[in-house]
Amino acid sequence: MNKKRWLSIILTTIITALVLFMLIHIFSPKNIISETENIHIYWVENNGIEVSVDEKKLINILSKYKSKRTFKSYFPYHTDKIHTQISLDHNQSSHKFILLGEFNIWYEPGGPESKRRTYKILNAQELKEELNSLLEEEH
């Protein structure tokens, strides 16, 4: 084989590996909360009523669950399809909304809907059960 052909094969291999790496990085599961320090819960709403919860317990629960990136559009959504909403931020720089109900996602608000990153929560039923136990324990 000549040099151009070898160069073409090597370049194609490198580009394919980079694309695969990026796809794996984007779609691999990630924690809803990766660090539990410097997180502030703004509010928790359950069945349309704002409730108070132990912030540390809630953060510990959320840190155990994973999510993965989705490109499905959930916006706009009907509030009657959401049973629990949580608003939080990390270091006052990364704001997140967690929505649990008929669909279970978290997203970072801001910018146009087309650029909004949305993550589907994995094992959402277990998360909902754990959150319900926390809410019952505190009320």
XYZ file of N, CA and C in Angstrom:
417
model
N 0.840 -1.187 0.000
C 0.000 0.000 0.000
C 0.881 1.245 0.000
N 0.344 2.267 -0.614
C 1.128 3.498 -0.664
C 0.880 4.351 0.588
N 1.673 5.397 0.743
C 1.606 6.259 1.917
C 0.247 6.926 2.078
N -0.350 7.392 0.987
C -1.646 8.079 1.075
C -2.726 7.152 1.616
N -2.703 5.926 1.201
C -3.707 4.963 1.665
C -3.536 4.692 3.160
N -2.286 4.483 3.619
C -2.017 4.266 5.040
C -2.439 5.480 5.863
N -2.114 6.646 5.374
C -2.476 7.884 6.074
C -3.994 8.009 6.173
N -4.673 7.671 5.104
C -6.128 7.720 5.095
C -6.726 6.725 6.101
N -6.182 5.530 6.182
C -6.663 4.519 7.129
C -6.416 4.977 8.564
N -5.244 5.495 8.833
C -4.907 5.970 10.186
C -5.810 7.132 10.574
N -6.006 8.083 9.689
C -6.848 9.243 9.963
C -8.299 8.825 10.200
N -8.819 7.915 9.400
C -10.183 7.413 9.566
C -10.335 6.709 10.917
N -9.350 5.922 11.294
C -9.369 5.227 12.576
C -9.378 6.222 13.741
N -8.559 7.246 13.681
C -8.502 8.256 14.742
C -9.827 9.004 14.844
N -10.382 9.413 13.736
C -11.652 10.150 13.740
C -12.776 9.264 14.283
N -12.830 8.005 13.874
C -13.844 7.080 14.366
C -13.716 6.891 15.878
N -12.491 6.729 16.359
C -12.277 6.571 17.805
C -12.715 7.816 18.563
N -12.429 8.997 18.057
C -12.848 10.241 18.714
C -14.363 10.377 18.753
N -15.023 10.053 17.659
C -16.486 10.135 17.612
C -17.094 9.134 18.599
N -16.582 7.918 18.641
C -17.077 6.920 19.588
C -16.865 7.369 21.030
N -15.701 7.924 21.319
C -15.421 8.424 22.664
C -16.410 9.520 23.056
N -16.677 10.449 22.152
C -17.620 11.535 22.434
C -19.021 10.988 22.673
N -19.469 10.053 21.862
C -20.800 9.472 22.032
C -20.919 8.721 23.353
N -19.897 7.972 23.701
C -19.909 7.250 24.978
C -19.947 8.246 26.127
N -19.175 9.304 26.035
C -19.150 10.321 27.092
C -20.511 11.014 27.238
N -21.126 11.352 26.136
C -22.412 12.055 26.175
C -23.520 11.159 26.715
N -23.561 9.900 26.310
C -24.684 9.028 26.644
C -24.439 8.073 27.804
N -23.271 8.087 28.406
C -23.059 7.203 29.547
C -23.768 7.770 30.776
N -24.263 6.893 31.649
C -24.985 7.376 32.835
C -24.101 8.260 33.712
N -24.730 9.290 34.289
C -24.026 10.166 35.210
C -24.925 10.410 36.406
N -24.309 10.716 37.529
C -25.078 10.984 38.748
C -25.899 12.248 38.580
N -27.093 12.261 39.201
C -27.898 13.479 39.204
C -27.113 14.574 39.906
N -26.500 14.215 41.032
C -25.624 15.126 41.763
C -24.292 14.407 41.922
N -23.239 14.980 41.368
C -21.941 14.320 41.448
C -21.174 14.709 42.714
N -21.384 15.902 43.220
C -20.756 16.347 44.459
C -21.858 16.767 45.423
N -21.700 16.404 46.678
C -22.735 16.746 47.650
C -22.411 18.017 48.437
N -21.259 18.594 48.201
C -20.871 19.832 48.888
C -21.369 21.044 48.105
N -21.637 22.107 48.816
C -22.033 23.396 48.221
C -23.287 23.309 47.356
N -24.203 22.436 47.743
C -25.482 22.340 47.031
C -26.558 22.960 47.911
N -27.410 23.724 47.287
C -28.507 24.360 48.007
C -29.819 23.953 47.349
N -30.751 23.473 48.148
C -32.089 23.143 47.661
C -32.934 24.405 47.793
N -33.440 24.917 46.683
C -34.286 26.107 46.738
C -35.684 25.765 47.223
N -36.276 24.742 46.614
C -37.606 24.330 47.015
C -37.900 22.926 46.532
N -38.844 22.306 47.247
C -39.356 20.996 46.874
C -40.869 21.128 46.870
N -41.461 20.687 45.789
C -42.915 20.734 45.678
C -43.410 19.311 45.470
N -44.376 18.909 46.283
C -44.948 17.571 46.175
C -46.453 17.697 46.013
N -46.970 17.185 44.899
C -48.401 17.263 44.572
C -48.933 18.690 44.666
N -48.149 19.615 44.124
C -48.580 21.007 44.045
C -48.394 21.817 45.308
N -47.829 21.234 46.357
C -47.642 21.936 47.622
C -46.155 21.985 47.945
N -45.656 23.190 48.238
C -44.257 23.320 48.621
C -44.064 22.709 50.005
N -43.061 21.853 50.143
C -42.792 21.166 51.401
C -41.356 21.425 51.837
N -41.123 21.306 53.129
C -39.755 21.439 53.631
C -39.217 20.045 53.916
N -37.965 19.844 53.586
C -37.299 18.561 53.816
C -35.896 18.826 54.351
N -35.337 17.823 54.979
C -33.956 17.903 55.432
C -33.058 17.926 54.195
N -32.375 19.057 54.007
C -31.567 19.256 52.795
C -30.495 18.188 52.645
N -29.788 17.854 53.702
C -28.707 16.861 53.614
C -29.245 15.478 53.240
N -30.369 15.098 53.836
C -30.957 13.797 53.504
C -31.381 13.753 52.038
N -31.988 14.837 51.563
C -32.427 14.885 50.168
C -31.237 14.831 49.223
N -30.200 15.573 49.527
C -28.995 15.569 48.679
C -28.371 14.182 48.658
N -28.309 13.516 49.809
C -27.761 12.153 49.849
C -28.583 11.191 49.006
N -29.900 11.338 49.053
C -30.758 10.482 48.230
C -30.492 10.743 46.751
N -30.508 12.006 46.347
C -30.321 12.346 44.934
C -28.950 11.921 44.413
N -27.937 11.949 45.273
C -26.578 11.612 44.824
C -26.412 10.136 44.497
N -27.339 9.290 44.939
C -27.248 7.851 44.675
C -27.795 7.457 43.305
N -28.529 8.347 42.662
C -29.228 7.975 41.431
C -28.539 8.543 40.199
N -28.670 7.802 39.122
C -28.025 8.170 37.858
C -29.054 8.568 36.815
N -28.536 9.183 35.787
C -29.381 9.611 34.669
C -28.560 9.511 33.398
N -29.263 9.584 32.275
C -28.518 9.625 31.019
C -29.154 10.643 30.087
N -28.343 11.209 29.260
C -28.743 12.283 28.356
C -29.791 11.781 27.386
N -30.774 12.627 27.143
C -31.798 12.312 26.162
C -32.020 13.537 25.289
N -32.420 13.299 24.068
C -32.732 14.412 23.174
C -34.237 14.546 22.970
N -35.002 13.738 23.709
C -36.449 13.835 23.633
C -36.881 15.161 24.251
N -37.849 15.802 23.649
C -38.346 17.069 24.172
C -39.510 16.827 25.133
N -39.381 17.346 26.338
C -40.437 17.242 27.342
C -41.122 18.586 27.558
N -40.730 19.581 26.791
C -41.189 20.948 27.011
C -42.068 21.414 25.868
N -43.094 22.156 26.129
C -43.653 22.433 27.453
C -44.344 21.190 27.987
N -44.440 21.104 29.293
C -45.089 19.948 29.913
C -46.266 20.425 30.753
N -47.217 19.524 30.981
C -48.377 19.834 31.807
C -48.018 19.561 33.263
N -48.254 20.549 34.116
C -47.878 20.397 35.522
C -48.638 19.272 36.215
N -49.799 18.896 35.702
C -50.527 17.797 36.337
C -49.856 16.442 36.094
N -48.868 16.404 35.207
C -48.122 15.174 34.958
C -46.912 15.045 35.887
N -46.657 16.088 36.672
C -45.517 16.110 37.581
C -46.026 16.035 39.009
N -45.487 15.087 39.778
C -45.895 14.928 41.176
C -44.904 15.598 42.129
N -43.614 15.534 41.782
C -42.585 16.121 42.630
C -41.643 16.954 41.775
N -41.363 18.171 42.249
C -40.415 19.061 41.590
C -39.376 19.491 42.623
N -38.129 19.519 42.205
C -37.045 19.952 43.090
C -36.199 20.956 42.323
N -35.880 22.057 42.973
C -35.013 23.077 42.395
C -33.769 23.183 43.268
N -32.600 23.063 42.657
C -31.352 23.129 43.417
C -30.252 23.769 42.595
N -29.198 24.176 43.284
C -28.019 24.663 42.557
C -26.750 24.207 43.264
N -25.674 24.208 42.496
C -24.361 23.844 42.995
C -23.449 25.053 42.838
N -22.941 25.551 43.949
C -22.050 26.721 43.948
C -22.655 27.931 43.259
N -23.932 28.067 43.268
C -24.652 29.178 42.640
C -24.301 29.338 41.162
N -23.843 28.246 40.540
C -23.478 28.343 39.125
C -24.204 27.333 38.251
N -24.594 26.218 38.809
C -25.233 25.159 38.036
C -26.603 24.879 38.624
N -27.632 25.446 38.032
C -28.996 25.273 38.531
C -29.625 24.060 37.851
N -30.392 23.269 38.628
C -31.058 22.088 38.089
C -32.493 22.055 38.563
N -33.364 21.556 37.685
C -34.741 21.246 38.034
C -34.925 19.744 37.863
N -35.484 19.116 38.871
C -35.775 17.688 38.825
C -37.285 17.547 38.791
N -37.791 16.803 37.815
C -39.229 16.589 37.647
C -39.517 15.095 37.717
N -40.393 14.720 38.642
C -40.768 13.316 38.812
C -42.273 13.185 38.698
N -42.723 12.228 37.923
C -44.153 12.016 37.729
C -44.363 11.023 36.608
N -45.142 11.425 35.592
C -45.370 10.543 34.439
C -44.104 10.387 33.605
N -43.208 11.360 33.686
C -41.859 11.239 33.135
C -40.918 11.737 34.218
N -39.673 11.289 34.171
C -38.720 11.558 35.254
C -37.413 12.055 34.645
N -37.189 13.356 34.809
C -36.033 13.975 34.181
C -35.426 15.007 35.121
N -34.236 15.457 34.761
C -33.696 16.685 35.324
C -33.092 17.468 34.158
N -33.089 18.785 34.322
C -32.535 19.632 33.275
C -31.968 20.895 33.883
N -31.082 21.526 33.125
C -30.523 22.813 33.508
C -31.235 23.871 32.681
N -31.954 24.776 33.336
C -32.718 25.778 32.581
C -31.801 26.816 31.942
N -32.386 27.585 31.072
C -31.654 28.671 30.435
C -31.469 28.421 28.962
N -31.455 29.482 28.237
C -31.270 29.376 26.805
C -32.510 28.835 26.129
N -32.450 28.741 24.821
C -33.604 28.218 24.087
C -33.801 26.738 24.364
N -35.035 26.296 24.216
C -35.377 24.900 24.475
C -34.505 23.944 23.670
N -34.166 24.316 22.463
C -33.379 23.437 21.603
C -31.974 23.198 22.145
N -31.482 24.073 23.015
C -30.136 23.914 23.574
C -30.161 23.401 25.007
N -31.346 23.172 25.562
C -31.490 22.722 26.942
C -31.093 21.255 27.038
N -30.164 20.947 27.931
C -29.748 19.561 28.135
C -30.710 18.889 29.104
N -31.234 17.753 28.696
C -32.214 17.025 29.495
C -31.685 15.621 29.748
N -31.880 15.145 30.984
C -31.404 13.834 31.389
C -32.561 13.015 31.948
N -32.713 11.803 31.443
C -33.736 10.888 31.939
C -33.173 10.191 33.173
N -33.945 10.179 34.252
C -33.498 9.579 35.502
C -33.695 8.069 35.440
N -32.630 7.335 35.726
C -32.670 5.877 35.746
C -33.146 5.420 37.128
N -33.822 4.312 37.205
C -34.373 3.793 38.466
C -35.229 4.843 39.168
N -36.020 5.552 38.397
C -36.828 6.651 38.934
C -37.865 6.169 39.940
N -38.388 4.976 39.751
C -39.396 4.477 40.690
C -38.793 4.327 42.085
N -37.579 3.815 42.164
C -36.899 3.685 43.456
C -36.649 5.064 44.067
N -36.252 6.009 43.257
C -36.031 7.372 43.735
C -37.318 7.955 44.296
N -38.421 7.781 43.565
C -39.706 8.300 44.035
C -40.104 7.671 45.370
N -39.898 6.367 45.502
C -40.235 5.688 46.760
C -39.385 6.215 47.914
N -38.106 6.426 47.658
C -37.218 6.939 48.703
C -37.590 8.377 49.083
N -37.937 9.181 48.098
C -38.367 10.551 48.379
C -39.685 10.563 49.154
N -40.624 9.704 48.778
C -41.895 9.617 49.508
C -41.668 9.224 50.960
N -40.738 8.303 51.206
C -40.415 7.910 52.583
C -39.849 9.094 53.350
N -38.991 9.870 52.721
C -38.411 11.055 53.369
C -39.499 12.074 53.694
N -40.410 12.301 52.749
C -41.480 13.265 52.969
C -42.431 12.819 54.082
N -42.740 11.513 54.117
C -43.611 10.983 55.176
C -42.935 11.074 56.537
N -41.638 10.827 56.563
C -40.865 10.871 57.803
C -40.859 12.272 58.405
N -40.854 13.278 57.550
C -40.750 14.652 58.022
C -42.089 15.335 58.235
N -43.172 14.698 57.824
C -44.479 15.361 57.997
C -45.415 14.466 58.727
